[in-house]
Each structure stands twice: as structure tokens, then as C-alpha cells.
Amino acid sequence: MLKIARDGVHDAQAQMKELIEKGFPLVYTGDVVGTGSSRKSATNSVLWYMGDDIPYLPNKKGGGVCIGNKIAPIFYNTMEDAGALPLEMDVSELTMGRVIDIFPNKGVVTDHETGEELAQFGLKTEVLRDEVRAGGRIPLIIGRNITTKARTDLGMPATDIFRTPAPPPGLDTVKGYTLAQKMVGKACGVEGVLPGQFCEPAMTTVGSQDTTGPMTRDELKDLACLGFSADLVMQSFCHTAAYPKPSDVAMQFTLPDFIRNRGGSHSGSVMVSFTHGSTAC
């Protein structure tokens, strides 16, 4: 992370250790944050230095704050999943080593020493507050669903304790939906959905490939998943390593049983690519 020197950054790991000694949490800040792959591994790298320890769970962290003038959507989402607080704002005054105070309710960032206002911001959604409090977006969704099911079984009305996303503009005046919007809407039990509209589709089929299999396995362990509720859960090996390392061999040997023991299925597959007259299998 930050291995290429830039303004104010010449040895990122050493500099971060020096900043931690000041006694304040670190905030990852950049102009454009999350370019490139932006997978879960990128979020884990940031939180390893800037996140909070999770009690009784070694070698993994959550929480933390990430600020960018622009944060890539997929990186923003994975930060939400980790219980972090991603914020978009003008970062021109947020220089390396500066101590700042963040006021999420006011939407203001100030200098810790002088109180000078450095930037203003707004939350993308009010639900972000619940996600941070719950330790991540996934724990919040699960907790919300369990609460709904329990209250329904007990004959209790729906709770208003959870924040709900604001509906997108034009929802009341829509005249029709595209085919894709209808397909997602059918899975959600409605006629259609619009961009920006919150929905929770019923998942009947789940697919995972081997390159993301180990990460999927770890997340299922975190959720204490002992059995899949979807009708079909498939783990495939479609990008097996050409020169497997010992960790690849162990993963390919143990991952199928992990999926099968939870009611899923495992399949091997071959991907063929045609490029400029040559073939690769």
C-alpha cells in the first residue's frame, strides 16, 4: 500500500507507525480512492493499519475512516461491509500528518488544534450510520431480517428502530421499467426497481469462483453459517493456478468439502479464451 512515493509520503509504513504513536486513530485520505481492483483485500490492507481490533478475532480489523474526494463505488461498498465510515469531500486541506476532528452529524471536518473548518460533507445515505454501529452492512442486514422475522412470528408490528434509505426521485411518477429493472423487481416482489432504490431480492442461486472462494469461506465462517438457505449454492474452480503454491493446493483440496458440508455443490469448469487466433484453456 502506498509503495509509490508521492507528496508527503516517502515510507508509508514507517510514517504510519510514527503517526500512531501520537495517540490518534489514522484516517486514510486521498484524491481518488479505490481505483484498480478495489476488492476486499484492498479494504483489509487499509484497515490493517487504520481499523479497530475485533475482540476475540485475531488478524482481522473493522471500523476505521476513509476519506476521498471521490471513492470508487466497489471500494465504498466493501468499506461499508467492514463497518468503516467512508466519506467523500474536498481533501485539499487534509495533508499528511494533520490532526483533524470529524463531526458526522454536522458534516464538518475541522483542524484539531485551531478549530478551523477544513471541509464539509454529507452522508450518501442515512443508513450508513446504522451500518457503522452494527459493525458492517452485512451484520446490519442480517440483524434487520432476524428482527423482522421474530416480530412477525410474535404478532408484533414492524419496528421503526432501523433507518431506511430515502426513495429515489421519480419513484411515484414512473411510467415503466426496463427488462433488467423488472427482473430485479420480480425477485423483490415488486413490479420493478429504479436506480438508487433500496431492495432486498430473494436469493435462490449463488455462485462463487475459486479465486474468491477462500474469501467467501472466511466470510461464511464469520457469519457462523452452518447451512445455505438458497436453493442452489455453487463453488467452481474456473481459474485454477497454472503453477499452484502450497496454499492453492490446500484451498483446492479443502474448499469443496466446506461448500458441500453446508448443502452447496462443487463443480470443475474450463474456460476457453480465443485471442488473435490462438487458444488458451
PDB file of C-alpha atoms in Angstrom:
ATOM      1  CA  MET A   1       0.000   0.000   0.000  1.00  0.00           C
ATOM      2  CA  LEU A   2       1.325   3.444  -0.992  1.00  0.00           C
ATOM      3  CA  LYS A   3       4.593   1.880  -2.173  1.00  0.00           C
ATOM      4  CA  ILE A   4       4.974   4.627  -4.800  1.00  0.00           C
ATOM      5  CA  ALA A   5       6.218   7.868  -3.232  1.00  0.00           C
ATOM      6  CA  ARG A   6       4.038  10.958  -3.531  1.00  0.00           C
ATOM      7  CA  ASP A   7       3.637  14.358  -1.854  1.00  0.00           C
ATOM      8  CA  GLY A   8       4.121  13.834   1.869  1.00  0.00           C
ATOM      9  CA  VAL A   9       4.549  10.054   1.527  1.00  0.00           C
ATOM     10  CA  HIS A  10       8.003   8.514   1.174  1.00  0.00           C
ATOM     11  CA  ASP A  11       7.892   5.480   3.513  1.00  0.00           C
ATOM     12  CA  ALA A  12       4.233   4.802   4.237  1.00  0.00           C
ATOM     13  CA  GLN A  13       4.625   2.027   6.806  1.00  0.00           C
ATOM     14  CA  ALA A  14       7.240   3.880   8.850  1.00  0.00           C
ATOM     15  CA  GLN A  15       5.266   7.125   8.663  1.00  0.00           C
ATOM     16  CA  MET A  16       2.045   5.424   9.765  1.00  0.00           C
ATOM     17  CA  LYS A  17       3.814   3.921  12.783  1.00  0.00           C
ATOM     18  CA  GLU A  18       5.059   7.389  13.743  1.00  0.00           C
ATOM     19  CA  LEU A  19       1.569   8.847  13.429  1.00  0.00           C
ATOM     20  CA  ILE A  20       0.003   6.070  15.515  1.00  0.00           C
ATOM     21  CA  GLU A  21       2.380   6.974  18.358  1.00  0.00           C
ATOM     22  CA  LYS A  22       0.645  10.371  18.604  1.00  0.00           C
ATOM     23  CA  GLY A  23      -2.328   8.561  20.081  1.00  0.00           C
ATOM     24  CA  PHE A  24      -4.941   9.327  17.425  1.00  0.00           C
ATOM     25  CA  PRO A  25      -6.658   6.880  15.034  1.00  0.00           C
ATOM     26  CA  LEU A  26      -5.404   7.080  11.460  1.00  0.00           C
ATOM     27  CA  VAL A  27      -7.623   8.155   8.561  1.00  0.00           C
ATOM     28  CA  TYR A  28      -6.885   7.005   5.022  1.00  0.00           C
ATOM     29  CA  THR A  29      -7.270  10.048   2.768  1.00  0.00           C
ATOM     30  CA  GLY A  30      -6.779  10.573  -0.949  1.00  0.00           C
ATOM     31  CA  ASP A  31      -7.988  12.435  -4.002  1.00  0.00           C
ATOM     32  CA  VAL A  32      -9.296   9.330  -5.802  1.00  0.00           C
ATOM     33  CA  VAL A  33      -9.554   6.292  -3.519  1.00  0.00           C
ATOM     34  CA  GLY A  34     -10.222   2.741  -4.641  1.00  0.00           C
ATOM     35  CA  THR A  35      -9.040   2.651  -8.244  1.00  0.00           C
ATOM     36  CA  GLY A  36      -7.790  -0.644  -9.617  1.00  0.00           C
ATOM     37  CA  SER A  37      -9.162  -3.898  -8.263  1.00  0.00           C
ATOM     38  CA  SER A  38     -10.694  -2.432  -5.076  1.00  0.00           C
ATOM     39  CA  ARG A  39     -11.614  -5.881  -3.761  1.00  0.00           C
ATOM     40  CA  LYS A  40     -11.986  -6.901  -0.148  1.00  0.00           C
ATOM     41  CA  SER A  41      -8.204  -7.299   0.071  1.00  0.00           C
ATOM     42  CA  ALA A  42      -7.777  -3.573  -0.582  1.00  0.00           C
ATOM     43  CA  THR A  43     -10.124  -2.721   2.278  1.00  0.00           C
ATOM     44  CA  ASN A  44      -8.328  -5.189   4.542  1.00  0.00           C
ATOM     45  CA  SER A  45      -4.991  -3.529   3.717  1.00  0.00           C
ATOM     46  CA  VAL A  46      -6.280  -0.122   4.747  1.00  0.00           C
ATOM     47  CA  LEU A  47      -7.998  -1.356   7.896  1.00  0.00           C
ATOM     48  CA  TRP A  48      -4.935  -3.348   8.954  1.00  0.00           C
ATOM     49  CA  TYR A  49      -3.323  -0.011   9.807  1.00  0.00           C
ATOM     50  CA  MET A  50      -6.346   2.191  10.354  1.00  0.00           C
ATOM     51  CA  GLY A  51      -9.115  -0.076  11.614  1.00  0.00           C
ATOM     52  CA  ASP A  52     -10.124  -1.239  15.078  1.00  0.00           C
ATOM     53  CA  ASP A  53      -9.288  -4.586  16.646  1.00  0.00           C
ATOM     54  CA  ILE A  54     -12.226  -7.010  16.772  1.00  0.00           C
ATOM     55  CA  PRO A  55     -12.492  -8.686  20.213  1.00  0.00           C
ATOM     56  CA  TYR A  56     -11.618 -12.408  20.196  1.00  0.00           C
ATOM     57  CA  LEU A  57     -10.964 -12.343  16.435  1.00  0.00           C
ATOM     58  CA  PRO A  58      -7.219 -12.198  15.658  1.00  0.00           C
ATOM     59  CA  ASN A  59      -5.653 -10.892  12.455  1.00  0.00           C
ATOM     60  CA  LYS A  60      -8.761  -9.038  11.345  1.00  0.00           C
ATOM     61  CA  LYS A  61      -9.958  -5.493  11.889  1.00  0.00           C
ATOM     62  CA  GLY A  62     -13.077  -3.434  11.250  1.00  0.00           C
ATOM     63  CA  GLY A  63     -14.295   0.123  11.555  1.00  0.00           C
ATOM     64  CA  GLY A  64     -11.957   2.942  10.609  1.00  0.00           C
ATOM     65  CA  VAL A  65     -12.497   6.020   8.472  1.00  0.00           C
ATOM     66  CA  CYS A  66     -11.705   6.561   4.795  1.00  0.00           C
ATOM     67  CA  ILE A  67     -11.953   9.976   3.125  1.00  0.00           C
ATOM     68  CA  GLY A  68     -11.680  10.722  -0.566  1.00  0.00           C
ATOM     69  CA  ASN A  69     -12.590  13.457  -2.972  1.00  0.00           C
ATOM     70  CA  LYS A  70     -14.051  10.517  -4.917  1.00  0.00           C
ATOM     71  CA  ILE A  71     -14.322   6.922  -3.658  1.00  0.00           C
ATOM     72  CA  ALA A  72     -14.805   4.135  -6.208  1.00  0.00           C
ATOM     73  CA  PRO A  73     -18.240   2.506  -5.698  1.00  0.00           C
ATOM     74  CA  ILE A  74     -16.952  -1.055  -5.198  1.00  0.00           C
ATOM     75  CA  PHE A  75     -14.376   0.155  -2.661  1.00  0.00           C
ATOM     76  CA  TYR A  76     -17.051   2.244  -0.930  1.00  0.00           C
ATOM     77  CA  ASN A  77     -19.238  -0.854  -0.663  1.00  0.00           C
ATOM     78  CA  THR A  78     -16.500  -3.047   0.794  1.00  0.00           C
ATOM     79  CA  MET A  79     -15.690  -0.345   3.347  1.00  0.00           C
ATOM     80  CA  GLU A  80     -19.376  -0.370   4.315  1.00  0.00           C
ATOM     81  CA  ASP A  81     -19.249  -4.152   4.708  1.00  0.00           C
ATOM     82  CA  ALA A  82     -16.301  -3.793   7.103  1.00  0.00           C
ATOM     83  CA  GLY A  83     -18.138  -1.292   9.300  1.00  0.00           C
ATOM     84  CA  ALA A  84     -15.908   1.585   8.180  1.00  0.00           C
ATOM     85  CA  LEU A  85     -17.058   5.155   7.637  1.00  0.00           C
ATOM     86  CA  PRO A  86     -16.351   6.197   4.011  1.00  0.00           C
ATOM     87  CA  LEU A  87     -16.758   9.937   3.379  1.00  0.00           C
ATOM     88  CA  GLU A  88     -16.478  11.972   0.185  1.00  0.00           C
ATOM     89  CA  MET A  89     -15.362  15.609   0.457  1.00  0.00           C
ATOM     90  CA  ASP A  90     -12.753  18.143  -0.653  1.00  0.00           C
ATOM     91  CA  VAL A  91      -9.459  16.747   0.646  1.00  0.00           C
ATOM     92  CA  SER A  92      -7.163  19.593  -0.422  1.00  0.00           C
ATOM     93  CA  GLU A  93      -6.631  20.681   3.205  1.00  0.00           C
ATOM     94  CA  LEU A  94      -6.257  17.168   4.623  1.00  0.00           C
ATOM     95  CA  THR A  95      -2.496  16.875   4.396  1.00  0.00           C
ATOM     96  CA  MET A  96      -0.280  14.026   5.616  1.00  0.00           C
ATOM     97  CA  GLY A  97       0.050  14.024   9.413  1.00  0.00           C
ATOM     98  CA  ARG A  98      -2.557  16.690  10.101  1.00  0.00           C
ATOM     99  CA  VAL A  99      -4.756  16.024  13.139  1.00  0.00           C
ATOM    100  CA  ILE A 100      -8.443  16.600  12.392  1.00  0.00           C
ATOM    101  CA  ASP A 101     -11.797  16.322  14.121  1.00  0.00           C
ATOM    102  CA  ILE A 102     -14.683  14.742  12.185  1.00  0.00           C
ATOM    103  CA  PHE A 103     -18.272  15.595  13.093  1.00  0.00           C
ATOM    104  CA  PRO A 104     -20.531  13.104  11.235  1.00  0.00           C
ATOM    105  CA  ASN A 105     -23.770  14.688  12.476  1.00  0.00           C
ATOM    106  CA  LYS A 106     -22.736  18.210  11.439  1.00  0.00           C
ATOM    107  CA  GLY A 107     -20.981  17.121   8.256  1.00  0.00           C
ATOM    108  CA  VAL A 108     -17.878  19.144   9.093  1.00  0.00           C
ATOM    109  CA  VAL A 109     -14.145  18.446   9.424  1.00  0.00           C
ATOM    110  CA  THR A 110     -12.023  20.854  11.482  1.00  0.00           C
ATOM    111  CA  ASP A 111      -8.382  21.240  12.459  1.00  0.00           C
ATOM    112  CA  HIS A 112      -7.824  19.674  15.882  1.00  0.00           C
ATOM    113  CA  GLU A 113      -5.539  22.444  17.098  1.00  0.00           C
ATOM    114  CA  THR A 114      -7.172  25.607  15.748  1.00  0.00           C
ATOM    115  CA  GLY A 115     -10.775  24.539  15.153  1.00  0.00           C
ATOM    116  CA  GLU A 116     -10.551  25.885  11.581  1.00  0.00           C
ATOM    117  CA  GLU A 117     -13.115  24.361   9.235  1.00  0.00           C
ATOM    118  CA  LEU A 118     -11.326  22.325   6.586  1.00  0.00           C
ATOM    119  CA  ALA A 119     -14.158  20.656   4.659  1.00  0.00           C
ATOM    120  CA  GLN A 120     -17.856  19.920   4.603  1.00  0.00           C
ATOM    121  CA  PHE A 121     -19.507  16.651   3.616  1.00  0.00           C
ATOM    122  CA  GLY A 122     -22.765  14.750   3.544  1.00  0.00           C
ATOM    123  CA  LEU A 123     -23.502  11.069   4.041  1.00  0.00           C
ATOM    124  CA  LYS A 124     -24.507   9.163   0.903  1.00  0.00           C
ATOM    125  CA  THR A 125     -27.282   7.547   2.901  1.00  0.00           C
ATOM    126  CA  GLU A 126     -28.561   7.803   6.450  1.00  0.00           C
ATOM    127  CA  VAL A 127     -28.358   4.006   6.668  1.00  0.00           C
ATOM    128  CA  LEU A 128     -24.561   4.409   6.833  1.00  0.00           C
ATOM    129  CA  ARG A 129     -24.957   5.401  10.491  1.00  0.00           C
ATOM    130  CA  ASP A 130     -26.638   2.068  11.281  1.00  0.00           C
ATOM    131  CA  GLU A 131     -24.018   0.165   9.276  1.00  0.00           C
ATOM    132  CA  VAL A 132     -21.177   1.643  11.312  1.00  0.00           C
ATOM    133  CA  ARG A 133     -22.969   0.976  14.599  1.00  0.00           C
ATOM    134  CA  ALA A 134     -23.689  -2.633  13.584  1.00  0.00           C
ATOM    135  CA  GLY A 135     -20.081  -3.282  12.576  1.00  0.00           C
ATOM    136  CA  GLY A 136     -20.843  -3.526   8.871  1.00  0.00           C
ATOM    137  CA  ARG A 137     -23.553  -3.603   6.239  1.00  0.00           C
ATOM    138  CA  ILE A 138     -23.919  -7.408   6.259  1.00  0.00           C
ATOM    139  CA  PRO A 139     -24.408  -7.691  10.056  1.00  0.00           C
ATOM    140  CA  LEU A 140     -26.996  -4.908   9.801  1.00  0.00           C
ATOM    141  CA  ILE A 141     -28.950  -6.671   7.024  1.00  0.00           C
ATOM    142  CA  ILE A 142     -28.896  -9.965   8.929  1.00  0.00           C
ATOM    143  CA  GLY A 143     -29.919  -8.328  12.204  1.00  0.00           C
ATOM    144  CA  ARG A 144     -32.700  -6.424  10.483  1.00  0.00           C
ATOM    145  CA  ASN A 145     -34.053  -9.574   8.831  1.00  0.00           C
ATOM    146  CA  ILE A 146     -33.917 -11.591  12.058  1.00  0.00           C
ATOM    147  CA  THR A 147     -35.735  -8.778  13.861  1.00  0.00           C
ATOM    148  CA  THR A 148     -38.462  -8.697  11.195  1.00  0.00           C
ATOM    149  CA  LYS A 149     -38.959 -12.474  11.275  1.00  0.00           C
ATOM    150  CA  ALA A 150     -39.055 -12.586  15.066  1.00  0.00           C
ATOM    151  CA  ARG A 151     -41.574  -9.738  15.333  1.00  0.00           C
ATOM    152  CA  THR A 152     -43.746 -11.324  12.646  1.00  0.00           C
ATOM    153  CA  ASP A 153     -43.786 -14.685  14.487  1.00  0.00           C
ATOM    154  CA  LEU A 154     -44.673 -12.881  17.725  1.00  0.00           C
ATOM    155  CA  GLY A 155     -47.501 -10.961  16.067  1.00  0.00           C
ATOM    156  CA  MET A 156     -45.759  -7.637  16.641  1.00  0.00           C
ATOM    157  CA  PRO A 157     -45.800  -4.701  14.202  1.00  0.00           C
ATOM    158  CA  ALA A 158     -42.727  -3.724  12.202  1.00  0.00           C
ATOM    159  CA  THR A 159     -40.118  -1.801  14.168  1.00  0.00           C
ATOM    160  CA  ASP A 160     -39.022   1.738  13.328  1.00  0.00           C
ATOM    161  CA  ILE A 161     -35.648   1.427  15.088  1.00  0.00           C
ATOM    162  CA  PHE A 162     -33.766   0.984  11.798  1.00  0.00           C
ATOM    163  CA  ARG A 163     -33.077   3.828   9.404  1.00  0.00           C
ATOM    164  CA  THR A 164     -34.455   3.315   5.896  1.00  0.00           C
ATOM    165  CA  PRO A 165     -32.946   4.651   2.641  1.00  0.00           C
ATOM    166  CA  ALA A 166     -34.673   7.598   1.024  1.00  0.00           C
ATOM    167  CA  PRO A 167     -36.527   6.557  -2.161  1.00  0.00           C
ATOM    168  CA  PRO A 168     -35.053   7.868  -5.440  1.00  0.00           C
ATOM    169  CA  PRO A 169     -36.759  10.824  -7.125  1.00  0.00           C
ATOM    170  CA  GLY A 170     -39.409   9.943  -9.666  1.00  0.00           C
ATOM    171  CA  LEU A 171     -40.499   6.755  -7.921  1.00  0.00           C
ATOM    172  CA  ASP A 172     -44.123   7.923  -7.760  1.00  0.00           C
ATOM    173  CA  THR A 173     -44.299   9.018 -11.400  1.00  0.00           C
ATOM    174  CA  VAL A 174     -42.517   6.133 -13.148  1.00  0.00           C
ATOM    175  CA  LYS A 175     -44.338   5.047 -16.326  1.00  0.00           C
ATOM    176  CA  GLY A 176     -42.498   1.810 -16.963  1.00  0.00           C
ATOM    177  CA  TYR A 177     -39.441  -0.293 -16.233  1.00  0.00           C
ATOM    178  CA  THR A 178     -36.662  -1.779 -18.320  1.00  0.00           C
ATOM    179  CA  LEU A 179     -36.365  -5.553 -18.572  1.00  0.00           C
ATOM    180  CA  ALA A 180     -33.477  -5.579 -16.069  1.00  0.00           C
ATOM    181  CA  GLN A 181     -35.477  -3.457 -13.619  1.00  0.00           C
ATOM    182  CA  LYS A 182     -38.413  -5.861 -13.951  1.00  0.00           C
ATOM    183  CA  MET A 183     -36.189  -8.895 -13.359  1.00  0.00           C
ATOM    184  CA  VAL A 184     -34.777  -7.461 -10.136  1.00  0.00           C
ATOM    185  CA  GLY A 185     -38.232  -6.270  -9.149  1.00  0.00           C
ATOM    186  CA  LYS A 186     -39.662  -9.766  -9.550  1.00  0.00           C
ATOM    187  CA  ALA A 187     -37.043 -11.120  -7.156  1.00  0.00           C
ATOM    188  CA  CYS A 188     -38.057  -8.411  -4.677  1.00  0.00           C
ATOM    189  CA  GLY A 189     -41.792  -8.993  -5.003  1.00  0.00           C
ATOM    190  CA  VAL A 190     -42.474  -5.664  -6.758  1.00  0.00           C
ATOM    191  CA  GLU A 191     -43.141  -4.626 -10.344  1.00  0.00           C
ATOM    192  CA  GLY A 192     -39.718  -3.048 -10.834  1.00  0.00           C
ATOM    193  CA  VAL A 193     -36.895  -1.096  -9.238  1.00  0.00           C
ATOM    194  CA  LEU A 194     -35.186   2.179 -10.151  1.00  0.00           C
ATOM    195  CA  PRO A 195     -31.505   3.188  -9.895  1.00  0.00           C
ATOM    196  CA  GLY A 196     -30.781   4.246  -6.315  1.00  0.00           C
ATOM    197  CA  GLN A 197     -33.755   2.366  -4.907  1.00  0.00           C
ATOM    198  CA  PHE A 198     -33.059   0.054  -1.967  1.00  0.00           C
ATOM    199  CA  CYS A 199     -34.205  -3.522  -2.413  1.00  0.00           C
ATOM    200  CA  GLU A 200     -33.508  -6.951  -0.934  1.00  0.00           C
ATOM    201  CA  PRO A 201     -34.113  -9.679  -3.547  1.00  0.00           C
ATOM    202  CA  ALA A 202     -34.798 -13.267  -2.558  1.00  0.00           C
ATOM    203  CA  MET A 203     -31.604 -15.145  -3.438  1.00  0.00           C
ATOM    204  CA  THR A 204     -32.279 -18.555  -4.970  1.00  0.00           C
ATOM    205  CA  THR A 205     -28.951 -19.143  -6.716  1.00  0.00           C
ATOM    206  CA  VAL A 206     -25.465 -18.181  -5.550  1.00  0.00           C
ATOM    207  CA  GLY A 207     -22.249 -18.762  -7.491  1.00  0.00           C
ATOM    208  CA  SER A 208     -18.643 -18.365  -6.379  1.00  0.00           C
ATOM    209  CA  GLN A 209     -15.439 -18.983  -8.288  1.00  0.00           C
ATOM    210  CA  ASP A 210     -12.248 -20.340  -6.773  1.00  0.00           C
ATOM    211  CA  THR A 211     -10.356 -17.036  -6.876  1.00  0.00           C
ATOM    212  CA  THR A 212     -12.908 -15.572  -4.449  1.00  0.00           C
ATOM    213  CA  GLY A 213     -13.695 -18.898  -2.748  1.00  0.00           C
ATOM    214  CA  PRO A 214     -11.304 -18.524   0.207  1.00  0.00           C
ATOM    215  CA  MET A 215     -12.633 -15.041   0.926  1.00  0.00           C
ATOM    216  CA  THR A 216     -16.217 -16.325   0.660  1.00  0.00           C
ATOM    217  CA  ARG A 217     -15.354 -19.192   3.021  1.00  0.00           C
ATOM    218  CA  ASP A 218     -13.903 -16.791   5.620  1.00  0.00           C
ATOM    219  CA  GLU A 219     -16.956 -14.545   5.483  1.00  0.00           C
ATOM    220  CA  LEU A 220     -19.267 -17.550   5.905  1.00  0.00           C
ATOM    221  CA  LYS A 221     -17.262 -18.554   8.975  1.00  0.00           C
ATOM    222  CA  ASP A 222     -17.637 -15.028  10.368  1.00  0.00           C
ATOM    223  CA  LEU A 223     -21.403 -15.350   9.915  1.00  0.00           C
ATOM    224  CA  ALA A 224     -21.412 -18.759  11.670  1.00  0.00           C
ATOM    225  CA  CYS A 225     -23.058 -20.231   8.572  1.00  0.00           C
ATOM    226  CA  LEU A 226     -23.729 -23.943   9.040  1.00  0.00           C
ATOM    227  CA  GLY A 227     -26.108 -24.331   6.094  1.00  0.00           C
ATOM    228  CA  PHE A 228     -27.145 -22.406   2.985  1.00  0.00           C
ATOM    229  CA  SER A 229     -30.688 -21.107   2.701  1.00  0.00           C
ATOM    230  CA  ALA A 230     -30.535 -20.509  -1.063  1.00  0.00           C
ATOM    231  CA  ASP A 231     -31.831 -23.269  -3.343  1.00  0.00           C
ATOM    232  CA  LEU A 232     -28.516 -23.586  -5.188  1.00  0.00           C
ATOM    233  CA  VAL A 233     -25.055 -22.563  -3.976  1.00  0.00           C
ATOM    234  CA  MET A 234     -22.222 -23.496  -6.331  1.00  0.00           C
ATOM    235  CA  GLN A 235     -18.457 -23.211  -5.869  1.00  0.00           C
ATOM    236  CA  SER A 236     -16.498 -23.617  -9.093  1.00  0.00           C
ATOM    237  CA  PHE A 237     -12.830 -23.964  -9.985  1.00  0.00           C
ATOM    238  CA  CYS A 238     -12.614 -21.920 -13.157  1.00  0.00           C
ATOM    239  CA  HIS A 239      -9.321 -20.085 -12.596  1.00  0.00           C
ATOM    240  CA  THR A 240      -7.068 -22.743 -11.112  1.00  0.00           C
ATOM    241  CA  ALA A 241      -3.444 -21.726 -10.715  1.00  0.00           C
ATOM    242  CA  ALA A 242      -1.125 -22.756 -13.550  1.00  0.00           C
ATOM    243  CA  TYR A 243       1.692 -23.184 -11.023  1.00  0.00           C
ATOM    244  CA  PRO A 244      -0.134 -23.786  -7.717  1.00  0.00           C
ATOM    245  CA  LYS A 245       1.511 -22.783  -4.473  1.00  0.00           C
ATOM    246  CA  PRO A 246       1.032 -24.953  -1.368  1.00  0.00           C
ATOM    247  CA  SER A 247      -1.777 -22.620  -0.276  1.00  0.00           C
ATOM    248  CA  ASP A 248      -3.510 -23.141  -3.651  1.00  0.00           C
ATOM    249  CA  VAL A 249      -3.274 -26.924  -3.275  1.00  0.00           C
ATOM    250  CA  ALA A 250      -4.711 -26.771   0.246  1.00  0.00           C
ATOM    251  CA  MET A 251      -7.514 -24.457  -0.883  1.00  0.00           C
ATOM    252  CA  GLN A 252      -8.473 -26.694  -3.832  1.00  0.00           C
ATOM    253  CA  PHE A 253      -8.441 -29.751  -1.562  1.00  0.00           C
ATOM    254  CA  THR A 254     -10.483 -28.333   1.344  1.00  0.00           C
ATOM    255  CA  LEU A 255     -12.841 -25.825  -0.263  1.00  0.00           C
ATOM    256  CA  PRO A 256     -15.158 -28.367  -1.987  1.00  0.00           C
ATOM    257  CA  ASP A 257     -15.927 -30.136   1.299  1.00  0.00           C
ATOM    258  CA  PHE A 258     -16.546 -26.813   3.015  1.00  0.00           C
ATOM    259  CA  ILE A 259     -19.209 -25.984   0.423  1.00  0.00           C
ATOM    260  CA  ARG A 260     -20.739 -29.478   0.285  1.00  0.00           C
ATOM    261  CA  ASN A 261     -20.995 -29.758   4.074  1.00  0.00           C
ATOM    262  CA  ARG A 262     -23.257 -26.704   4.053  1.00  0.00           C
ATOM    263  CA  GLY A 263     -25.575 -28.014   1.366  1.00  0.00           C
ATOM    264  CA  GLY A 264     -23.847 -26.493  -1.625  1.00  0.00           C
ATOM    265  CA  SER A 265     -22.402 -28.075  -4.729  1.00  0.00           C
ATOM    266  CA  HIS A 266     -18.935 -28.014  -6.229  1.00  0.00           C
ATOM    267  CA  SER A 267     -18.079 -28.199  -9.896  1.00  0.00           C
ATOM    268  CA  GLY A 268     -14.971 -28.030 -12.005  1.00  0.00           C
ATOM    269  CA  SER A 269     -15.084 -25.995 -15.194  1.00  0.00           C
ATOM    270  CA  VAL A 270     -12.865 -24.978 -18.073  1.00  0.00           C
ATOM    271  CA  MET A 271     -12.664 -21.508 -19.572  1.00  0.00           C
ATOM    272  CA  VAL A 272     -11.516 -21.174 -23.154  1.00  0.00           C
ATOM    273  CA  SER A 273     -10.338 -17.826 -24.491  1.00  0.00           C
ATOM    274  CA  PHE A 274      -9.742 -17.029 -28.170  1.00  0.00           C
ATOM    275  CA  THR A 275      -7.344 -14.160 -28.771  1.00  0.00           C
ATOM    276  CA  HIS A 276      -5.787 -13.262 -32.151  1.00  0.00           C
ATOM    277  CA  GLY A 277      -6.148 -16.784 -33.490  1.00  0.00           C
ATOM    278  CA  SER A 278      -4.586 -18.530 -30.500  1.00  0.00           C
ATOM    279  CA  THR A 279      -6.343 -20.526 -27.803  1.00  0.00           C
ATOM    280  CA  ALA A 280      -5.837 -20.754 -24.088  1.00  0.00           C
ATOM    281  CA  CYS A 281      -7.512 -23.327 -21.863  1.00  0.00           C
TER     282      CYS A 281
END
